[in-house]
Amino acid sequence: MDPVSRDLDRETGHPWPEREPTADLQTQMGDMQIAGGEDMLLDDYDVVDEKHDVAEITPEGSTDEPTEPLANDYAGMRERVLPKLPDLEPEFETTYTWHIENYRNLTRKERGPKFECGGHPWRILLFPFGNNVEYASLYLEQAHEDEDKPKEGWYSCVQFTLVMWNKNNPSIYSCHTANHRFNAEESDWGFTRFSELRKMFAAQWDGAGRPMVEHDAVNVTAYVRIYKDPTGVLWHSFENYNSKKETGMVGLKNQGATCYLNSLLQSLYFTNAFRKAIYRIPTEHETEKKNSAWALQRLFYLLQTSEDAVSTQELTHSFGWETRHIFEQQDVQELSRILMDRMEVRMKGTDAENALNKMFVGKTKTYISCINVEYESSKIEDFWDIQLNVSGNRNLDDSFRDYVQVETMDGENKYFAEGYGLQDARKGVIFESFPQVLHLQLKRFEYDINRDAMMKVNDRYEFPEVFDATPYLSEGADRSEPYLYQLHGVLVHSGDLTAGHYYAFLKPAIDGHFYKFDDDKVIRATLKEALEENFGGDYANAVNGAGVRNPYTRTLSTKRSMSAYMLVYVRKSRETDILVDVTEDDTPTHLARQLDDERIALEKRRKEREEQHLYLHVHVVTDDNFKAHQGFDLTSWEIESNAPSSPQMYRVLKNSTVGDFTRTVAESLQVPPEQARLWAMVNRQNKTTRPDQPLPDLNMTITEAYSRFSTRDKPFRLWVETATTVEDGQALWPNVNPSPSLAAPILIFLKHFNPDDQTLKGVGHIYMRKTSKVADMIPAIQQLMGWSPSRESVSLSSPPSTGLPSPPYSTPSSSMCLYEEIKHSMIEPMKPKATLQQAEIQDGDIVCFQRALSEKEASAIASTGRYTDAREFYDYLMNRIMVRFSPKLAPEPEGSVFDLALSRKMSYDQFSAKVGEYLKVDPTHLRFSTVLASTGKPKAPIRRGQASTLAQMLMPALGTYANANQRPDQLFYEVLEMSISELETKRNMRVTWLPEGVMKEEPMDVLAPKNGVVQDLIPLIQKKVDLAEEDASTLRLFETHQCRISKELDPKTAIVSIPDYAVLYAELIPEEERAASDEDRAMYAFHFDKEPAKTHGVPFKFVIKPGELFRDTRERLSKRTGIKGKQFDKLKFAITQRSAYSRPTYLNDEDELYALASRADDQLGLDHVNRTRLFPGKGDSIFIR
């Protein structure tokens, strides 16, 4: 049953979606919506299956021609209502008329007779009384029956018009036109609101004197034209589109705003020689996520082998990008250069070295050549890409001519040639060679001085399929091989500066077609789509010049928003080398191996998830885990699975028996199954997990054991006991079943604290009777430890005071201390004469023992910062925290980042001593800073104080300012030249050094004495910038406020009087100022942007001379500021007062600044654009760490 019938015959009350004439404007307008005449377009809910871009409407009563053909003039009507589409080739067409009688007696849905077009049957589908609307509904339907279904993948690109007309008066008609890609899933298409029923049966149709449906009869004519599909995607909806199946290639997933990255990566990937060069980088032993070469290799290999679109997350992660970088549009040229530089570094010392240079690098010559004498100054430089102006140029050749145009230096702009003086000269750039792969960056984004903003240049700009670069070579360039280039790629931006989308048209094969790479979709494209439609310029078919709506900015424009911004050309003579086939032999073998392993692991995890309901996870603790564990309980359940103390996790079938599982565990321990016994572990009220009793029945299922011996919704945890006593291959187990008998043995675990090694580890387990005394455990401990009986005895007296309750103690050299580990915060000494029953010892309890120390031994151990008592060490374990230490100042040499286990209770001096011991530096010279969690950058240094603990430093109290956004497990450190105590007498001051006028700034931090004066800063700055002694005497410091000089600092000014927020600059007093005459005068100068209140840049002090015209003053200003050439020519100069609201008086060359600047508060203003505000936050948005 067809889709219409299927939906109409349901009794669910959910009708088939309403259909309406829609327009395929994408074909001709490129995803734009024509502005004006919006009454032609219908709301989204009127469009059949909501595909906005697959139908085109011809409105009722359209009168494009002065003479209207009659509806029975089929040839005339076809020309009128079904005009041929440009750039498409018709394949078949036909006309068919359905004569409808007894209209009012028709059923809800009627199908007309079949007719043939293009070898396939078609028919008209009519809903005479509307498809759930008050309109007649008409559709064209492919009429294949179930027994005559077309072959799989069949489709037909059809342009059709349906005309309803009066059989007696053919001048009365109504028509609608649409384009659609018919296939098995979308077998019908048309118009839900074809014609209003009220009008159709009215006495007159639009004043024609007769109704549309007359005598209950009407005719419907279908004009059908089938077009060839040059790309395979004509009018495609792209639902269930498979790029690999259709093109043999796959796209890249967009992570958020990474379409620019995707287009660049696809361009590089299909530069096959580049791909092969990347594969030659050795990465087999450097497979880590921060290795961008390895990540790029994996990405390229996945593009070769994957069936679906590939993610770029691994690559962006290797760049060091955070989430915010994923959602920022970046500069493609800069990203390309940084990526190339990184790959070049990775290729050094390998057989791929210089591969990228040979492929992408050309040479330019910058020259100044004298006209009248034989003198030329020139410089040869490499280039990776060429930036070409679009604005003011019509095509690629115009841009190259603009690039190499010659500037004549004459008049006041003569060139000073060494040995010849001032000379007329020619200045320019010429190419010495072009690379094999030519990357051309088209400057589509430029600063618009009128709008005072960056704008996109949407002017028409043409580029050829074949480009000849020969005219732009120098006379001496090597022309032995033609410089003809074939277009290989067009990278396109659609939108404007603030919003848009990137995609690429690439030609993977020398004699192949262009393909459109639009994120995860790869689509066959025509040459016109790749070239002409990306020239930019005006729309050729905009309606009445009303403009086209940009889909990204929602604004109207008469210019195309999609235009090429980067072109990739390949030298025709090197095409076979650049576009060489990449075979399986070219790919690193370890990539396939790694990816296969990952696929197997992924499939295994998928299968495990599907079968999860059949299995139970069981955690098993062994004696080896207990002996390797340093901490509370028998083990830690939260450590890494590969740690020696980590319990083994088993995935066990729920219906398997305890006996089956015991055999599995015994096999992993390499012991006979008869010598292994499983104990159920329980969670006690004191938040410990201890063995409670053996699993009694080997025939019970794991599910039954879990239900009986574990807590619901908690992990099933077991301890495996291996037999120590065996007779005839059978284990002799103590009978520990619950019994009121005092003779029943108790399972006790033993831990040993070694003060010398600072270790606390399990040594095994023993069985004792409840009536046994605590002291009776000593022989068993001696046996486990391999100690002779004479070495240890029960301790009876107290050890040196530790601030904790005193344990039993005897003679210093032969005593042992015993403690019960009740819970993490309760470690209690045991009384040797008490029975185990009196000590409330039960199965699974832990007893810790240590050698008691003499006062001398304890003092020696404590002096090194170690712990002398097991209880102290337990306290350390409870407060232990792993802290990462990183150097505050980059770069980070190997080994400078390290982790230390510290106690939260440590003071500044205690953990500083630990860090100093690790770094082998004086701990008094270490300063620490907390870490900002959001950026990973350092916060303010930590103040040294005995009252603060490490926990308070890392995790201040909630609600405090210091707690905001702070890492609780990381610190930065600095190794200072002085101790912290001495540093506390200093004040850190940020001073900006000006070595060359105001164009270059070098910020520095200077530690000055808090009780010192400005004069004390001079030698510190001198040392920082390496100034000669005679120059230091001319050093000047001045303070600024809002980019104006507020005051010059007197050498005797107290440092404490300078505010913390003050902006300080240091410079050498210019020679001109030092040599000024008594008549000369100095004035302050500053920079502003149009209004004196909009200040920016570095202010300065300038000498003005009496009688000097401003044209001469300008030359001195250029020298004083360091601004030269065209940049200086753009400056405007004005006299303004210190008040921010003063009106500037602009200066001309004939003015005399000395005479005009007569007021005490007059200042010289330099009016020019503040370029630092054009791209706020953009400076560091492109980076690869």
mmCIF file with all atom_site columns, C-alpha atoms in Angstrom, residues 5 42 84 142 248 251 253 384 525 653 659 673 798 840 900 906 912 924 939 942 1082 1160 1174:
data_model
loop_
_atom_site.group_PDB
_atom_site.id
_atom_site.type_symbol
_atom_site.label_atom_id
_atom_site.label_alt_id
_atom_site.label_comp_id
_atom_site.label_asym_id
_atom_site.label_entity_id
_atom_site.label_seq_id
_atom_site.pdbx_PDB_ins_code
_atom_site.Cartn_x
_atom_site.Cartn_y
_atom_site.Cartn_z
_atom_site.occupancy
_atom_site.B_iso_or_equiv
_atom_site.pdbx_formal_charge
_atom_site.auth_seq_id
_atom_site.auth_comp_id
_atom_site.auth_asym_id
_atom_site.auth_atom_id
_atom_site.pdbx_PDB_model_num
ATOM 1  C CA . SER A 1 5    ? -3.270 5.083   1.357   1.00 0.00 ? 5    SER A CA 1
ATOM 2  C CA . LEU A 1 42   ? 3.293  28.657  2.372   1.00 0.00 ? 42   LEU A CA 1
ATOM 3  C CA . LYS A 1 84   ? 13.128 24.122  -18.590 1.00 0.00 ? 84   LYS A CA 1
ATOM 4  C CA . GLN A 1 142  ? 4.816  6.725   -9.261  1.00 0.00 ? 142  GLN A CA 1
ATOM 5  C CA . GLY A 1 248  ? 33.485 6.127   -1.695  1.00 0.00 ? 248  GLY A CA 1
ATOM 6  C CA . GLY A 1 251  ? 33.193 13.279  5.975   1.00 0.00 ? 251  GLY A CA 1
ATOM 7  C CA . LYS A 1 253  ? 31.918 15.276  12.285  1.00 0.00 ? 253  LYS A CA 1
ATOM 8  C CA . TRP A 1 384  ? 53.861 28.704  2.622   1.00 0.00 ? 384  TRP A CA 1
ATOM 9  C CA . ALA A 1 525  ? 29.445 18.416  -7.396  1.00 0.00 ? 525  ALA A CA 1
ATOM 10 C CA . LEU A 1 653  ? 27.248 -16.027 35.137  1.00 0.00 ? 653  LEU A CA 1
ATOM 11 C CA . GLY A 1 659  ? 31.925 -24.399 43.269  1.00 0.00 ? 659  GLY A CA 1
ATOM 12 C CA . PRO A 1 673  ? 40.357 -25.890 43.843  1.00 0.00 ? 673  PRO A CA 1
ATOM 13 C CA . SER A 1 798  ? 54.778 2.994   77.763  1.00 0.00 ? 798  SER A CA 1
ATOM 14 C CA . GLU A 1 840  ? 35.834 -8.104  71.567  1.00 0.00 ? 840  GLU A CA 1
ATOM 15 C CA . LEU A 1 900  ? 53.788 13.870  46.341  1.00 0.00 ? 900  LEU A CA 1
ATOM 16 C CA . MET A 1 906  ? 50.894 19.459  57.348  1.00 0.00 ? 906  MET A CA 1
ATOM 17 C CA . SER A 1 912  ? 57.695 22.782  51.886  1.00 0.00 ? 912  SER A CA 1
ATOM 18 C CA . THR A 1 924  ? 62.952 28.289  52.678  1.00 0.00 ? 924  THR A CA 1
ATOM 19 C CA . LYS A 1 939  ? 46.273 32.281  41.533  1.00 0.00 ? 939  LYS A CA 1
ATOM 20 C CA . ILE A 1 942  ? 50.079 31.337  49.438  1.00 0.00 ? 942  ILE A CA 1
ATOM 21 C CA . ALA A 1 1082 ? 58.192 69.396  26.773  1.00 0.00 ? 1082 ALA A CA 1
ATOM 22 C CA . ALA A 1 1160 ? 49.714 74.355  30.897  1.00 0.00 ? 1160 ALA A CA 1
ATOM 23 C CA . LEU A 1 1174 ? 39.041 44.817  16.782  1.00 0.00 ? 1174 LEU A CA 1
#
